[in-house]
Short mmCIF file of C-alpha atoms in Angstrom, two decimals:
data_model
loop_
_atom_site.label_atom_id
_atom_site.label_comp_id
_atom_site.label_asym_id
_atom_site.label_seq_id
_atom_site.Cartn_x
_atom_site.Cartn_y
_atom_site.Cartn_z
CA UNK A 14 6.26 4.22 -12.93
CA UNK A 15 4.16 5.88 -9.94
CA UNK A 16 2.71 8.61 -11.33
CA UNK A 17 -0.51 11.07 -9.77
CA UNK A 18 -1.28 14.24 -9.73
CA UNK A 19 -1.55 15.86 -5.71
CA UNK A 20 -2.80 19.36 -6.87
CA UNK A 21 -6.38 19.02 -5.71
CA UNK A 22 -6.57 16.10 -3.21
CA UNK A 23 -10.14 15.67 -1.75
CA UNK A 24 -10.40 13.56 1.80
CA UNK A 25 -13.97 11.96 2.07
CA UNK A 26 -16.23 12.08 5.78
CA UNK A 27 -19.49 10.47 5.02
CA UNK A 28 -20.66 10.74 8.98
CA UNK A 29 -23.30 13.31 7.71
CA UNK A 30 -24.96 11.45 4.99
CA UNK A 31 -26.50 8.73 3.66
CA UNK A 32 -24.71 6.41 1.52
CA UNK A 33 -26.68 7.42 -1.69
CA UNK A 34 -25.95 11.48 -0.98
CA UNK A 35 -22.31 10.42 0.14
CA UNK A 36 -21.45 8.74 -3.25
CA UNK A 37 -23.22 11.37 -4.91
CA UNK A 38 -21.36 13.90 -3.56
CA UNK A 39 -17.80 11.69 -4.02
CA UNK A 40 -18.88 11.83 -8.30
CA UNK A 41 -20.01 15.67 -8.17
CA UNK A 42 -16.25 15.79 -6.58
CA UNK A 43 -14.42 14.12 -9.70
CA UNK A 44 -16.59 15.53 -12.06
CA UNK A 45 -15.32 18.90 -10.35
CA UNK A 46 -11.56 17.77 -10.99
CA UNK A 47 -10.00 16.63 -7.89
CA UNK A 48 -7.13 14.87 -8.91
CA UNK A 49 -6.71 12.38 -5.59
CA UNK A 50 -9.05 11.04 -3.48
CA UNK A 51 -8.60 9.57 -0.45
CA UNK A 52 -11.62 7.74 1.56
CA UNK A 53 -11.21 7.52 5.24
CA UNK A 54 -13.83 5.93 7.56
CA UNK A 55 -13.10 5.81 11.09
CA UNK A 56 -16.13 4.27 13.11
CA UNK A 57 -16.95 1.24 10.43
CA UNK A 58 -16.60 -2.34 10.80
CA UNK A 59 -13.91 -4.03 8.04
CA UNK A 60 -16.46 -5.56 6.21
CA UNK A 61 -18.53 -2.11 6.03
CA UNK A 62 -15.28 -0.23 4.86
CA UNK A 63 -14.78 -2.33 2.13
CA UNK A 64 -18.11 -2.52 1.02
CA UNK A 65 -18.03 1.71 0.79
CA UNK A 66 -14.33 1.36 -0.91
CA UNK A 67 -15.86 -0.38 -3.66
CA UNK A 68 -18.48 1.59 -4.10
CA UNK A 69 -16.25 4.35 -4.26
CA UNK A 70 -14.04 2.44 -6.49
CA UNK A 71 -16.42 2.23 -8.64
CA UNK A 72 -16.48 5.95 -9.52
CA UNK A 73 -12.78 6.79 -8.99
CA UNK A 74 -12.05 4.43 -11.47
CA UNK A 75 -14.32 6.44 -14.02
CA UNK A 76 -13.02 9.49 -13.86
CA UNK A 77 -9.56 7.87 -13.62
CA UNK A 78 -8.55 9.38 -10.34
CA UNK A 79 -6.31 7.79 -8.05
CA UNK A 80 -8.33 5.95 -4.56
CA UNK A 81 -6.56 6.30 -1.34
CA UNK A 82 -7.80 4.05 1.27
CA UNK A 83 -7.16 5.64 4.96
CA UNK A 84 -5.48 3.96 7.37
CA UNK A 85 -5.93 0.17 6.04
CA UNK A 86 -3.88 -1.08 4.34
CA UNK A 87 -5.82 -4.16 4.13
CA UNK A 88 -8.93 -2.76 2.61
CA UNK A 89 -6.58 -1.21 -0.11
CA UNK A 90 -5.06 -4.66 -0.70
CA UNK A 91 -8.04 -5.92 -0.40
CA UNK A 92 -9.81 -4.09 -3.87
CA UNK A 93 -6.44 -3.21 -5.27
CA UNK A 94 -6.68 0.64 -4.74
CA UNK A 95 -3.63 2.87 -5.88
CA UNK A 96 -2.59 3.71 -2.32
CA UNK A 97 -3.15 4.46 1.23
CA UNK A 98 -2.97 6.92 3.50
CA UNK A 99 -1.38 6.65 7.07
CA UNK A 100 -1.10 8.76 10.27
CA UNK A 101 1.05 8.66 12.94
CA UNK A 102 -1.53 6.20 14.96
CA UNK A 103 -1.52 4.07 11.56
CA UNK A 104 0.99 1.27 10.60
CA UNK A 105 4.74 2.77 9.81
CA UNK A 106 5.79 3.76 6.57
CA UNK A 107 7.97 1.11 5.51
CA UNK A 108 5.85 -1.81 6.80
CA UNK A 109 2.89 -0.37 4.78
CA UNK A 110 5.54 -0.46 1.45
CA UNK A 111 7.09 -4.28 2.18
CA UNK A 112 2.61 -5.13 2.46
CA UNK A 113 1.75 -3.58 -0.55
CA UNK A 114 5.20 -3.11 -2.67
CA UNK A 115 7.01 0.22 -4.67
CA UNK A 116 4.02 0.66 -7.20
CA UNK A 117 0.97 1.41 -4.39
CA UNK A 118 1.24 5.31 -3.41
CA UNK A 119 1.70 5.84 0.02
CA UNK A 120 1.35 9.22 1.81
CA UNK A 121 1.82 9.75 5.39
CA UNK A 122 0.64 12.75 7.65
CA UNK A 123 3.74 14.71 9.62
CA UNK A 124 3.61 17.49 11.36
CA UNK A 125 7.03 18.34 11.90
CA UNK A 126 10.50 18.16 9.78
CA UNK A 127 11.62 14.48 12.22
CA UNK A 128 8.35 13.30 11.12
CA UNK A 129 8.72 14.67 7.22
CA UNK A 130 12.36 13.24 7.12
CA UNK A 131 11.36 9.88 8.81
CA UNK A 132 8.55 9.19 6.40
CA UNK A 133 10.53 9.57 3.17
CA UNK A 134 13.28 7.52 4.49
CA UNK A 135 10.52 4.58 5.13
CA UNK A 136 9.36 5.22 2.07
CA UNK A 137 6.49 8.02 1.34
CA UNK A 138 5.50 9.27 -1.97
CA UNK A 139 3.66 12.66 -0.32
CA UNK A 140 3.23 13.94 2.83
CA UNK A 141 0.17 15.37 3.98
CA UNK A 142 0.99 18.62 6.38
CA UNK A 143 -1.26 20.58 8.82
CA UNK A 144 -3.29 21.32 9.95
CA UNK A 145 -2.98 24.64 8.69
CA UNK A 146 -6.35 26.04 9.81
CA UNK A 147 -8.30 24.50 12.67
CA UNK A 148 -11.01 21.92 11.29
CA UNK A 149 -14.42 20.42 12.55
CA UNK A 150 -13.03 17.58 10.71
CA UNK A 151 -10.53 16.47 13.58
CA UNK A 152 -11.93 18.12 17.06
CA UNK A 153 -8.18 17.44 18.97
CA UNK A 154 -6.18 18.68 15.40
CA UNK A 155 -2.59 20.08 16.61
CA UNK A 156 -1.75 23.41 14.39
CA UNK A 157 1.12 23.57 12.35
CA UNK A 158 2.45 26.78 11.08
CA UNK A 159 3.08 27.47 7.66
CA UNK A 160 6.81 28.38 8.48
CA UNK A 161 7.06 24.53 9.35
CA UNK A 162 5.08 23.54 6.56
CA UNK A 163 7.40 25.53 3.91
CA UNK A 164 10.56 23.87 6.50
CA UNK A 165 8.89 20.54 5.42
CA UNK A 166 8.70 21.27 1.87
CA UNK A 167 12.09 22.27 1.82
CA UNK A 168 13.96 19.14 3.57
CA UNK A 169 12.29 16.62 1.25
CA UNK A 170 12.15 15.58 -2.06
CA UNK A 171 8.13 14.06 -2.17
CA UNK A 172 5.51 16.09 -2.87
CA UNK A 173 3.63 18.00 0.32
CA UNK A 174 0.03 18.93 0.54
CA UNK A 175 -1.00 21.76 3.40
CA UNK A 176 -4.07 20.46 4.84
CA UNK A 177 -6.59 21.74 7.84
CA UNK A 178 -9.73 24.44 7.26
CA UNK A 179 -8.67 25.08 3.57
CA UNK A 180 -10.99 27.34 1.65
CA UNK A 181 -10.48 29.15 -1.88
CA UNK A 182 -10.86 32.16 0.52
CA UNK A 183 -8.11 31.19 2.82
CA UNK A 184 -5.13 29.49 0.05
CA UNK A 185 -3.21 32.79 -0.09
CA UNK A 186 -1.59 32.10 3.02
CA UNK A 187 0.06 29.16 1.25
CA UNK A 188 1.39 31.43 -1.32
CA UNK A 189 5.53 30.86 -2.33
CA UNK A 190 5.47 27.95 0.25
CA UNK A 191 5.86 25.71 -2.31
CA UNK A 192 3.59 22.95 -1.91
CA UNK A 193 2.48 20.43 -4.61
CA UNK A 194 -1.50 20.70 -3.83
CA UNK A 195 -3.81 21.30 -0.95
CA UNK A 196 -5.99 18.29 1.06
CA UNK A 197 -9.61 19.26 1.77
CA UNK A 198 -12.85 17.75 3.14
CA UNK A 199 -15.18 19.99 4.28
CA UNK A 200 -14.52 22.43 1.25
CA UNK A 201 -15.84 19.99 -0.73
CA UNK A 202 -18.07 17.71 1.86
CA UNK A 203 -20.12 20.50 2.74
CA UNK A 204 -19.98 22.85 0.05
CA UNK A 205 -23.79 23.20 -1.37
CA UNK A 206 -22.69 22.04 -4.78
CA UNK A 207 -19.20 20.07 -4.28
CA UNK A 208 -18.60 19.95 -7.76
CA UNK A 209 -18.52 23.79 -8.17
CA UNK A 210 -16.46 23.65 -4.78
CA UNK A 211 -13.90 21.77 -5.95
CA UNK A 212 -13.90 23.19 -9.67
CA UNK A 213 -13.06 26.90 -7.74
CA UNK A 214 -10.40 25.31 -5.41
CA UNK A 215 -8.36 24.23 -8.18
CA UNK A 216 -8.51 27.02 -10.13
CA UNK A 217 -7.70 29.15 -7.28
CA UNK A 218 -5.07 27.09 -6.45
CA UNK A 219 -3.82 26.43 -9.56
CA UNK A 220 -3.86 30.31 -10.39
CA UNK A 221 -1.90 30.59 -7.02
CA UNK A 222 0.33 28.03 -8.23
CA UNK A 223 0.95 30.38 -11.68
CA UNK A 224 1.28 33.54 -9.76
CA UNK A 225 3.94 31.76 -7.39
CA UNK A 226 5.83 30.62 -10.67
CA UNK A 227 5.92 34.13 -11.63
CA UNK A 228 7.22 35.60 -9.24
CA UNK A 229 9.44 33.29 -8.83
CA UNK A 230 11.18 34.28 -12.59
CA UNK A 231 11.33 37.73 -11.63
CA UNK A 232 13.02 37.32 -8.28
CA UNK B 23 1.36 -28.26 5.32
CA UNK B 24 -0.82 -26.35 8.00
CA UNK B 25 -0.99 -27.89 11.70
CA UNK B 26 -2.68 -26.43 14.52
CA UNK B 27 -4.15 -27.84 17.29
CA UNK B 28 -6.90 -26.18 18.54
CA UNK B 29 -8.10 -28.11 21.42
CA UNK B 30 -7.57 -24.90 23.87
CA UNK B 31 -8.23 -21.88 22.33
CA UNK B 32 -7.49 -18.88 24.12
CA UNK B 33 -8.54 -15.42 23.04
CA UNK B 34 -7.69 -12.19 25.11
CA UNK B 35 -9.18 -9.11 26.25
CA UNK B 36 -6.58 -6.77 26.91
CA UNK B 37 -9.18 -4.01 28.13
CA UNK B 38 -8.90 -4.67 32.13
CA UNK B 39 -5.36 -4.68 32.69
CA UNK B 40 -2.17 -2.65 32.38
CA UNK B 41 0.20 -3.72 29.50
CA UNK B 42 2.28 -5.53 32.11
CA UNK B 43 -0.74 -7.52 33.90
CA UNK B 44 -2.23 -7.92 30.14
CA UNK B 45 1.05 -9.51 29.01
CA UNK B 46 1.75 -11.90 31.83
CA UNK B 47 -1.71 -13.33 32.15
CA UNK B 48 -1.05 -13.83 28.30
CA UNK B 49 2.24 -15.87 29.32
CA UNK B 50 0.72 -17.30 32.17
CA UNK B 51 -1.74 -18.57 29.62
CA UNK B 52 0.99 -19.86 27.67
CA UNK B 53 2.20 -21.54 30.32
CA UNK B 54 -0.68 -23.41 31.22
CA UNK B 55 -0.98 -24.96 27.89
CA UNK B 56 -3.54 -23.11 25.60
CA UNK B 57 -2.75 -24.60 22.01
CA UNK B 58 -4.24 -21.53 20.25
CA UNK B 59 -3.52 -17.64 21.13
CA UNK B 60 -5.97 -14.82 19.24
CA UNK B 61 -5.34 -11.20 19.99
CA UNK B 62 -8.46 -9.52 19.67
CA UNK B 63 -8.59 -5.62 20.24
CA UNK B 64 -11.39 -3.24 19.32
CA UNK B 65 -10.28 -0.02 20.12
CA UNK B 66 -7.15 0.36 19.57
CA UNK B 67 -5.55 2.46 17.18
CA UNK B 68 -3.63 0.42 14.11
CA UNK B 69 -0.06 1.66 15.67
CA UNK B 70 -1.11 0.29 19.22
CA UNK B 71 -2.84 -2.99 17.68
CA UNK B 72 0.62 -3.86 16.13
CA UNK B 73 2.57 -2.90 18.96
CA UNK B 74 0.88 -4.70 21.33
CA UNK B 75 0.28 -7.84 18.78
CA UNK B 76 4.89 -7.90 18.21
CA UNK B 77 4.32 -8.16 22.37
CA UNK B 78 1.95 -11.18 22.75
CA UNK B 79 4.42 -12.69 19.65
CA UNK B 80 7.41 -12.25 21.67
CA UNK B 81 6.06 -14.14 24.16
CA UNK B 82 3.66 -17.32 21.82
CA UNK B 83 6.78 -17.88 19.91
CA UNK B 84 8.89 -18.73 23.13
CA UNK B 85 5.71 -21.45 24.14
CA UNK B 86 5.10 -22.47 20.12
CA UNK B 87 2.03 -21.32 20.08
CA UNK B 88 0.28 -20.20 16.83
CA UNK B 89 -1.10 -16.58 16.95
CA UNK B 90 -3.98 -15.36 15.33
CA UNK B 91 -5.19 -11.77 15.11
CA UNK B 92 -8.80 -10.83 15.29
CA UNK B 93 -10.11 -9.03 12.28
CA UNK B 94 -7.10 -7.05 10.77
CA UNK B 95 -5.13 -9.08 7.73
CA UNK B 96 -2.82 -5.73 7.79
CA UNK B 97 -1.48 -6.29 11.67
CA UNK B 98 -1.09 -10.21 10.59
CA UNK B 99 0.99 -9.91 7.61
CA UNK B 100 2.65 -6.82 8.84
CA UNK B 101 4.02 -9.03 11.90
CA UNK B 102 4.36 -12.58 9.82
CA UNK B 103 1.50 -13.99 12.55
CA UNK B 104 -0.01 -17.35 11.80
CA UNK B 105 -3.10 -16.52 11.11
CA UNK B 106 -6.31 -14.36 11.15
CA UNK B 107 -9.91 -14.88 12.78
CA UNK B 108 -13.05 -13.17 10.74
CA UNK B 109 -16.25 -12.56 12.19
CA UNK B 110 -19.02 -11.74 10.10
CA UNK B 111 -18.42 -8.01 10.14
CA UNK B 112 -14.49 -8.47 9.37
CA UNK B 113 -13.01 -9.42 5.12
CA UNK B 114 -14.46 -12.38 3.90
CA UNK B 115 -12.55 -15.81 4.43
CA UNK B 116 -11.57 -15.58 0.51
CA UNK B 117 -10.21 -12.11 0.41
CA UNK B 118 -8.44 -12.79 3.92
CA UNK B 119 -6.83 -16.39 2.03
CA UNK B 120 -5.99 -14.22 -1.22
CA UNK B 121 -4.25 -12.03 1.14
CA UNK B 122 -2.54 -14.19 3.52
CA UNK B 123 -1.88 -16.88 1.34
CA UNK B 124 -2.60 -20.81 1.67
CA UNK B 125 -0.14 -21.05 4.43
CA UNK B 126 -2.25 -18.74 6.55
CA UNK B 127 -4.60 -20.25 9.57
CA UNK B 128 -7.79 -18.79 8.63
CA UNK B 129 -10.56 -19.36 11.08
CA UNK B 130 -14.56 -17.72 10.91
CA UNK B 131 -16.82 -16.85 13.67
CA UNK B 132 -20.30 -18.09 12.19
CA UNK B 133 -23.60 -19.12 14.05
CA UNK B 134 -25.30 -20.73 11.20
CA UNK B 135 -25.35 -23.87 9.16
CA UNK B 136 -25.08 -21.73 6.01
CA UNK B 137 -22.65 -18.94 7.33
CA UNK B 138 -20.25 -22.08 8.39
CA UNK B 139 -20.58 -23.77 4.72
CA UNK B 140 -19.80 -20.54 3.21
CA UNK B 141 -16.96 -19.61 5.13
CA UNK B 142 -15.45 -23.29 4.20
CA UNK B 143 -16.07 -22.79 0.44
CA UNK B 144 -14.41 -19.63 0.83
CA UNK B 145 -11.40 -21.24 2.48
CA UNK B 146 -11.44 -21.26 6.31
CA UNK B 147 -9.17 -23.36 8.39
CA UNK B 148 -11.83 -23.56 11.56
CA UNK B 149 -14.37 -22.69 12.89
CA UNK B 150 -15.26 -20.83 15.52
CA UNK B 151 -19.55 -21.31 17.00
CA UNK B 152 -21.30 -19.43 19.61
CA UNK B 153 -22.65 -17.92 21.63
CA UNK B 154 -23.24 -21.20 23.87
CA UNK B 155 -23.60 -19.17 26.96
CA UNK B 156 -24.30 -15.82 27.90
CA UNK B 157 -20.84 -13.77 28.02
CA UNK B 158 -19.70 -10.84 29.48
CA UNK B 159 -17.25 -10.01 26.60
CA UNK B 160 -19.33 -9.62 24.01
CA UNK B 161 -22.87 -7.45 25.35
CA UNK B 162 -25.42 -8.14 22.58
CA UNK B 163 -24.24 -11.69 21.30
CA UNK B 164 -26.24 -14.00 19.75
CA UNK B 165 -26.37 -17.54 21.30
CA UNK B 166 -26.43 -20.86 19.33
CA UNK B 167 -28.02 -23.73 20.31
CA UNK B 168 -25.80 -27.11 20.88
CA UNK B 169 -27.94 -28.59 18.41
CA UNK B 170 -27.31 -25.69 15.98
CA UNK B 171 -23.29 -26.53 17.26
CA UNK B 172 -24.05 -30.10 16.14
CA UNK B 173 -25.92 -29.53 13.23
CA UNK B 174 -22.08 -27.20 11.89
CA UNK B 175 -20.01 -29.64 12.96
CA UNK B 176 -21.61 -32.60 10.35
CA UNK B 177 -21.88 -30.41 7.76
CA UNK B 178 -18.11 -29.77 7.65
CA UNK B 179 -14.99 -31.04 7.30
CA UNK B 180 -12.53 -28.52 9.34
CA UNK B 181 -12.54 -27.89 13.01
CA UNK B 182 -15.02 -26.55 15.02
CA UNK B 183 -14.93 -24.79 18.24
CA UNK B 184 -17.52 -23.99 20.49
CA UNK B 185 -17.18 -19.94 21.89
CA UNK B 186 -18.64 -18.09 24.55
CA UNK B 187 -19.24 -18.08 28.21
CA UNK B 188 -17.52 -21.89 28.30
CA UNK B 189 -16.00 -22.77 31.86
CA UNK B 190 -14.68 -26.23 33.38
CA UNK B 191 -18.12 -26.46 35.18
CA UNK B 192 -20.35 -26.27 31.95
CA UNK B 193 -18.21 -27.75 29.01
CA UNK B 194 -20.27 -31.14 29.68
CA UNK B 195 -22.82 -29.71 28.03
CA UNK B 196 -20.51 -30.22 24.75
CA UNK B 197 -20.52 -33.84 24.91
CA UNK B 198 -20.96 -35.41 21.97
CA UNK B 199 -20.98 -32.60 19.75
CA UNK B 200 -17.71 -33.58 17.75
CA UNK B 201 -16.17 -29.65 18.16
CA UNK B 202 -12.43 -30.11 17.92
CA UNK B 203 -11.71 -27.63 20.77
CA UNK B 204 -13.40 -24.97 23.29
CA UNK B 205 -12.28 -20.96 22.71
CA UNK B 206 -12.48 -18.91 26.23
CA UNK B 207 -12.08 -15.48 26.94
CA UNK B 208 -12.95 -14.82 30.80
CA UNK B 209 -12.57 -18.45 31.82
CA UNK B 210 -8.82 -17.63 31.62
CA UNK B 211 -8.42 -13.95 31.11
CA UNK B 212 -9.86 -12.77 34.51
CA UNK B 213 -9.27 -16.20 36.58
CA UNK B 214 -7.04 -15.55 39.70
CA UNK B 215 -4.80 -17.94 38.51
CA UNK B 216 -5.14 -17.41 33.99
CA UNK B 217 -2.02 -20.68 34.24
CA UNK B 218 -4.44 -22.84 36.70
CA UNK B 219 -7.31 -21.74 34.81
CA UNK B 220 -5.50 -22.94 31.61
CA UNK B 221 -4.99 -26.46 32.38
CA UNK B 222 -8.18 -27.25 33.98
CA UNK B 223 -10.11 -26.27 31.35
CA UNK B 224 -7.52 -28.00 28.72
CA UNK B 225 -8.27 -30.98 31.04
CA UNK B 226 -11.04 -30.85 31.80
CA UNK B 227 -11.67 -30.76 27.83
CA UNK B 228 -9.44 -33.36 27.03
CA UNK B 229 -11.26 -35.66 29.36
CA UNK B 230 -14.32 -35.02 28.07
CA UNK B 231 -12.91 -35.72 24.86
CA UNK B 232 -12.32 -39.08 25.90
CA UNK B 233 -14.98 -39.62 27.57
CA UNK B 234 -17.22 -39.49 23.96
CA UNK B 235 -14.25 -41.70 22.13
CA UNK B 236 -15.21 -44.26 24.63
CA UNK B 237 -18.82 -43.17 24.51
CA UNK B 238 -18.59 -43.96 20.99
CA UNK B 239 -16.74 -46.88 20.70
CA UNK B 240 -19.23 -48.60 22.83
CA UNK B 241 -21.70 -48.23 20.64
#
């Protein structure tokens, strides 16, 4: 059975740092509770991505936290990580499940209800939806609205994670729209002490999460 | 059992030309009688590697001709492609074979003595050895002596090809070296004629290769 926990799902960007204060930064991250996290590297050579994947591995596997792998799914298969992560300029869906087979989790980025619907069909255990804020993360990022987002959540079964600009300031706009977790980088990336960043994220959104059950019951 | 003739190894460069031009100098190739096809692209996304890799297939499977993708194990096994070719910075020969399987034509870029014995404990099907020549496709490449192309080819038992900047004019400088075939890029990519270009060089080779039976049955 595929089981993980998308409440507090941390996306790596290591362009800023050595590899030393990178890893660093990736423990101070599980030690701060994320509960998924997904490396993605876009300017390295194959044989430098998996050489950071292990490495990265190596903690994940500590803490006992799920290890996405970005785009390739040959670097996942490759060390044997729990999943991988694809975009719409990554392989489909369904070719990445026949490659890697029904246990690996797969989560795909859509940013419409076609795209949400498409990517279950083929096969995806979350979806990844945004971005909700813009992001220094992705320059070109496309906005999507949280009325689509909470349109997503509600024509599939999989869990969905808002991503884009999220901040333990900014969450509330989330609130009632039902998703499963929130996707950040530079939240965490940056933050001054990333374990304390991601420690207040999920409370805040876990408190959100509460206050959304609540109200819920009284409605 | 695993049977590939790589006398005339092409390997493209899709970067020039339209999709259209791209794919008929790839059948024109064909056509001329290249034994070998690798599809080697280094900026395109994954999506666009794979769509443009279940093109060239299309058209190698009509002409029989095994095709092997440069660097990514996911776009080979996602389209069922014969094989794989790993330069140094790609997955090691032995993660590529756990990968792809025994069936899999597994060949290794290396420049070295060491780097080829290495790659053929780990597994590799061929060989590939260069820089011979200066090359236009690759900017900062290395060269390697045709004593260093020698030197590989007696210390192992799978076939070796000689790479870069190799045209009908200066394959004589291969005599004698025992490599199993020649790998071009440019000789046939941006000829006039990529089907004239083919079989020139193919015999042009092939003659050569005769010449050094008969070189070496004399003695």
């Amino acid at each position: 059975m595929k089981c993980f926990d998308p409440t507090m799902y941390f996306i790596t960007d290591s362009t800023a740092y050595s590899e030393a204060a990178f890893l660093s930064r990736v423990e101070a991250a599980c030690q701060g509770g994320i509960t998924l996290l997904q490396l993605r590297e876009k300017t390295k050579t194959t044989r430098e991505y998996l050489a950071l994947a292990q490495k990265v591995q190596a903690i994940t596997k500590r803490y006992g936290i799920p290890l996405i792998i970005d785009d390739r799914v040959d670097i996942a298969l490759a060390i044997h990580a729990e999943g991988v992560h694809l975009g719409q300029s990554d392989l489909p869906v369904h070719t990445a499940r026949r490659l890697m087979g029904r246990d690996a989790i797969i989560g795909a980025t859509t940013k419409t209800v076609p795209q949400a619907l498409e990517a279950c069909e083929q096969g995806a255990d979350y979806l990844g939806v945004g971005a909700i804020f813009p992001t220094t993360t992705k320059v070109k990022t496309v906005l999507t609205s949280v009325d689509t987002l909470k349109a997503i959540v509600q024509s599939v079964s999989v869990p969905v994670n808002a991503i884009g600009g999220l901040q333990k300031e900014n969450i509330h706009v989330l609130k009632n729209s039902g998703i499963a977790g929130i996707c950040v980088v530079s939240a965490i990336m940056k933050a001054d002490d990333p374990c304390k960043a991601a420690q207040e994220l999920k409370e805040a959104f876990d408190a959100q999460q509460k206050e959304d059950r609540t109200h819920h019951c009284r409605q």
